[in-house]
Amino acid sequence: QVQLVESGGGLVQAGDSLRLSCAASGRTFSRYAMAWFRQAPGKEREFVAAVSWGGNGIWYADSVKGRFTISRDAIKMTVYLQMNSLKPEDTAVYYCAFGSRIIGANDYANGREYDIWGQGSQVTVSS
């Protein structure tokens, strides 16, 4: 069973940057997808970003496009989310997701496509 461990969350001011990390351990996979979702209080979980197994397919939510960058280290089975120009509306619990199945290009934003989820990492952005 793959396990995900997240790190890098914290409290920052608007305009600051943070980098989240999510390391997968356990069984290795030749192909997999990793993604980030977030959930603010009282809101549904929403898609943030995803990267395909080869790192060539990258998807972002419109709300973070141009500010966030997702990257993947295939050897370490680790995904990163570099968050720049953070805004108060970015405040949420961020969840790393791992997909061991092949995910279609139109399905990366669907949380149901992912098999394993991280414990969540709180990101709080003050104004």
PDB file of C-alpha atoms in Angstrom:
ATOM      1  CA  GLN A   1       0.000   0.000   0.000  1.00  0.00           C
ATOM      2  CA  VAL A   2       1.297   3.406  -0.944  1.00  0.00           C
ATOM      3  CA  GLN A   3       1.432   5.992   1.800  1.00  0.00           C
ATOM      4  CA  LEU A   4       1.711   9.738   1.345  1.00  0.00           C
ATOM      5  CA  VAL A   5       3.424  12.098   3.745  1.00  0.00           C
ATOM      6  CA  GLU A   6       2.950  15.814   3.293  1.00  0.00           C
ATOM      7  CA  SER A   7       5.051  18.651   4.601  1.00  0.00           C
ATOM      8  CA  GLY A   8       5.657  22.338   4.049  1.00  0.00           C
ATOM      9  CA  GLY A   9       2.452  23.991   5.169  1.00  0.00           C
ATOM     10  CA  GLY A  10       2.327  26.951   7.460  1.00  0.00           C
ATOM     11  CA  LEU A  11       1.159  30.465   8.148  1.00  0.00           C
ATOM     12  CA  VAL A  12       2.296  33.179   5.761  1.00  0.00           C
ATOM     13  CA  GLN A  13       1.318  36.656   4.695  1.00  0.00           C
ATOM     14  CA  ALA A  14      -0.296  37.543   1.420  1.00  0.00           C
ATOM     15  CA  GLY A  15       2.283  37.669  -1.333  1.00  0.00           C
ATOM     16  CA  ASP A  16       4.569  35.155   0.335  1.00  0.00           C
ATOM     17  CA  SER A  17       5.553  31.756  -0.979  1.00  0.00           C
ATOM     18  CA  LEU A  18       5.401  28.220   0.296  1.00  0.00           C
ATOM     19  CA  ARG A  19       6.405  24.883  -1.097  1.00  0.00           C
ATOM     20  CA  LEU A  20       4.471  21.784  -0.241  1.00  0.00           C
ATOM     21  CA  SER A  21       6.011  18.363  -0.571  1.00  0.00           C
ATOM     22  CA  CYS A  22       4.335  15.001  -0.781  1.00  0.00           C
ATOM     23  CA  ALA A  23       6.423  11.870  -0.638  1.00  0.00           C
ATOM     24  CA  ALA A  24       5.016   8.496  -1.578  1.00  0.00           C
ATOM     25  CA  SER A  25       6.418   5.397   0.022  1.00  0.00           C
ATOM     26  CA  GLY A  26       5.823   1.715  -0.361  1.00  0.00           C
ATOM     27  CA  ARG A  27       5.315   0.056  -3.671  1.00  0.00           C
ATOM     28  CA  THR A  28       6.929   1.730  -6.614  1.00  0.00           C
ATOM     29  CA  PHE A  29       5.106   2.364  -9.837  1.00  0.00           C
ATOM     30  CA  SER A  30       6.455   2.889 -13.298  1.00  0.00           C
ATOM     31  CA  ARG A  31       3.569   5.154 -14.139  1.00  0.00           C
ATOM     32  CA  TYR A  32       1.421   7.204 -11.824  1.00  0.00           C
ATOM     33  CA  ALA A  33      -0.137  10.590 -11.456  1.00  0.00           C
ATOM     34  CA  MET A  34       0.047  12.921  -8.511  1.00  0.00           C
ATOM     35  CA  ALA A  35      -2.093  15.893  -7.715  1.00  0.00           C
ATOM     36  CA  TRP A  36      -2.984  18.510  -5.163  1.00  0.00           C
ATOM     37  CA  PHE A  37      -6.444  19.300  -3.923  1.00  0.00           C
ATOM     38  CA  ARG A  38      -7.514  21.724  -1.249  1.00  0.00           C
ATOM     39  CA  GLN A  39     -10.467  22.264   1.003  1.00  0.00           C
ATOM     40  CA  ALA A  40     -11.358  25.471   2.765  1.00  0.00           C
ATOM     41  CA  PRO A  41     -13.680  25.551   5.786  1.00  0.00           C
ATOM     42  CA  GLY A  42     -17.259  25.098   4.709  1.00  0.00           C
ATOM     43  CA  LYS A  43     -16.244  24.427   1.130  1.00  0.00           C
ATOM     44  CA  GLU A  44     -15.998  21.327  -0.968  1.00  0.00           C
ATOM     45  CA  ARG A  45     -12.649  19.903  -1.874  1.00  0.00           C
ATOM     46  CA  GLU A  46     -11.378  21.436  -5.077  1.00  0.00           C
ATOM     47  CA  PHE A  47      -8.738  20.564  -7.580  1.00  0.00           C
ATOM     48  CA  VAL A  48      -5.524  22.576  -7.575  1.00  0.00           C
ATOM     49  CA  ALA A  49      -2.947  20.941  -9.828  1.00  0.00           C
ATOM     50  CA  ALA A  50      -1.873  17.601 -11.231  1.00  0.00           C
ATOM     51  CA  VAL A  51       1.085  16.112 -13.058  1.00  0.00           C
ATOM     52  CA  SER A  52       1.185  12.972 -15.157  1.00  0.00           C
ATOM     53  CA  TRP A  53       3.628  10.135 -14.612  1.00  0.00           C
ATOM     54  CA  GLY A  54       5.990  11.441 -17.261  1.00  0.00           C
ATOM     55  CA  GLY A  55       5.825  15.000 -16.030  1.00  0.00           C
ATOM     56  CA  ASN A  56       4.778  16.253 -19.433  1.00  0.00           C
ATOM     57  CA  GLY A  57       1.110  16.578 -18.676  1.00  0.00           C
ATOM     58  CA  ILE A  58       0.350  19.318 -16.192  1.00  0.00           C
ATOM     59  CA  TRP A  59      -3.004  20.722 -15.206  1.00  0.00           C
ATOM     60  CA  TYR A  60      -3.897  23.697 -13.034  1.00  0.00           C
ATOM     61  CA  ALA A  61      -7.045  25.161 -11.685  1.00  0.00           C
ATOM     62  CA  ASP A  62      -7.701  28.589 -13.126  1.00  0.00           C
ATOM     63  CA  SER A  63      -7.519  30.110  -9.670  1.00  0.00           C
ATOM     64  CA  VAL A  64      -3.853  29.167  -9.245  1.00  0.00           C
ATOM     65  CA  LYS A  65      -2.588  29.267 -12.806  1.00  0.00           C
ATOM     66  CA  GLY A  66       0.457  31.480 -13.103  1.00  0.00           C
ATOM     67  CA  ARG A  67       1.085  31.432  -9.359  1.00  0.00           C
ATOM     68  CA  PHE A  68       1.463  27.768  -8.466  1.00  0.00           C
ATOM     69  CA  THR A  69       3.806  25.246 -10.017  1.00  0.00           C
ATOM     70  CA  ILE A  70       3.535  21.506  -9.635  1.00  0.00           C
ATOM     71  CA  SER A  71       6.575  19.341 -10.208  1.00  0.00           C
ATOM     72  CA  ARG A  72       7.460  15.717  -9.787  1.00  0.00           C
ATOM     73  CA  ASP A  73      10.532  13.726  -8.856  1.00  0.00           C
ATOM     74  CA  ALA A  74       9.911  10.295 -10.304  1.00  0.00           C
ATOM     75  CA  ILE A  75      12.817   8.640  -8.519  1.00  0.00           C
ATOM     76  CA  LYS A  76      11.759   9.901  -5.113  1.00  0.00           C
ATOM     77  CA  MET A  77       8.086   9.490  -5.907  1.00  0.00           C
ATOM     78  CA  THR A  78       7.586  12.990  -4.620  1.00  0.00           C
ATOM     79  CA  VAL A  79       5.418  15.792  -5.866  1.00  0.00           C
ATOM     80  CA  TYR A  80       5.896  19.439  -5.009  1.00  0.00           C
ATOM     81  CA  LEU A  81       3.620  22.398  -5.120  1.00  0.00           C
ATOM     82  CA  GLN A  82       5.435  25.708  -5.288  1.00  0.00           C
ATOM     83  CA  MET A  83       2.983  28.388  -4.283  1.00  0.00           C
ATOM     84  CA  ASN A  84       3.884  31.974  -5.050  1.00  0.00           C
ATOM     85  CA  SER A  85       1.956  35.192  -4.606  1.00  0.00           C
ATOM     86  CA  LEU A  86      -0.272  33.566  -2.061  1.00  0.00           C
ATOM     87  CA  LYS A  87      -3.646  35.096  -1.418  1.00  0.00           C
ATOM     88  CA  PRO A  88      -5.976  34.807   1.564  1.00  0.00           C
ATOM     89  CA  GLU A  89      -8.348  32.789  -0.601  1.00  0.00           C
ATOM     90  CA  ASP A  90      -5.631  30.157  -0.898  1.00  0.00           C
ATOM     91  CA  THR A  91      -6.144  29.353   2.763  1.00  0.00           C
ATOM     92  CA  ALA A  92      -7.156  25.719   2.989  1.00  0.00           C
ATOM     93  CA  VAL A  93      -6.056  22.260   3.922  1.00  0.00           C
ATOM     94  CA  TYR A  94      -4.052  20.950   1.016  1.00  0.00           C
ATOM     95  CA  TYR A  95      -4.199  17.274   0.200  1.00  0.00           C
ATOM     96  CA  CYS A  96      -1.777  15.335  -1.902  1.00  0.00           C
ATOM     97  CA  ALA A  97      -3.303  12.630  -4.065  1.00  0.00           C
ATOM     98  CA  PHE A  98      -1.745   9.642  -5.775  1.00  0.00           C
ATOM     99  CA  GLY A  99      -3.262   7.870  -8.729  1.00  0.00           C
ATOM    100  CA  SER A 100      -1.944   4.428  -9.573  1.00  0.00           C
ATOM    101  CA  ARG A 101      -4.270   3.974 -12.503  1.00  0.00           C
ATOM    102  CA  ILE A 102      -3.991   5.554 -15.879  1.00  0.00           C
ATOM    103  CA  ILE A 103      -5.931   8.796 -15.736  1.00  0.00           C
ATOM    104  CA  GLY A 104      -7.350  10.322 -18.851  1.00  0.00           C
ATOM    105  CA  ALA A 105      -6.415  13.809 -19.887  1.00  0.00           C
ATOM    106  CA  ASN A 106      -9.903  15.043 -19.076  1.00  0.00           C
ATOM    107  CA  ASP A 107     -10.053  13.403 -15.654  1.00  0.00           C
ATOM    108  CA  TYR A 108      -7.107  14.796 -13.715  1.00  0.00           C
ATOM    109  CA  ALA A 109      -9.280  17.236 -11.805  1.00  0.00           C
ATOM    110  CA  ASN A 110     -11.580  14.465 -10.590  1.00  0.00           C
ATOM    111  CA  GLY A 111     -10.658  13.385  -7.093  1.00  0.00           C
ATOM    112  CA  ARG A 112     -12.306  10.033  -7.606  1.00  0.00           C
ATOM    113  CA  GLU A 113      -9.536   9.113 -10.017  1.00  0.00           C
ATOM    114  CA  TYR A 114      -6.987   9.012  -7.201  1.00  0.00           C
ATOM    115  CA  ASP A 115      -6.355   6.033  -4.975  1.00  0.00           C
ATOM    116  CA  ILE A 116      -4.325   7.350  -2.053  1.00  0.00           C
ATOM    117  CA  TRP A 117      -4.547  10.620  -0.175  1.00  0.00           C
ATOM    118  CA  GLY A 118      -2.192  12.421   2.138  1.00  0.00           C
ATOM    119  CA  GLN A 119      -3.081  13.531   5.634  1.00  0.00           C
ATOM    120  CA  GLY A 120      -3.554  17.154   4.658  1.00  0.00           C
ATOM    121  CA  SER A 121      -1.389  20.188   5.228  1.00  0.00           C
ATOM    122  CA  GLN A 122      -2.761  23.469   6.544  1.00  0.00           C
ATOM    123  CA  VAL A 123      -1.892  26.567   4.574  1.00  0.00           C
ATOM    124  CA  THR A 124      -3.029  29.840   6.067  1.00  0.00           C
ATOM    125  CA  VAL A 125      -2.507  33.122   4.276  1.00  0.00           C
ATOM    126  CA  SER A 126      -3.138  36.304   6.204  1.00  0.00           C
ATOM    127  CA  SER A 127      -3.928  39.615   4.574  1.00  0.00           C
TER     128      SER A 127
END
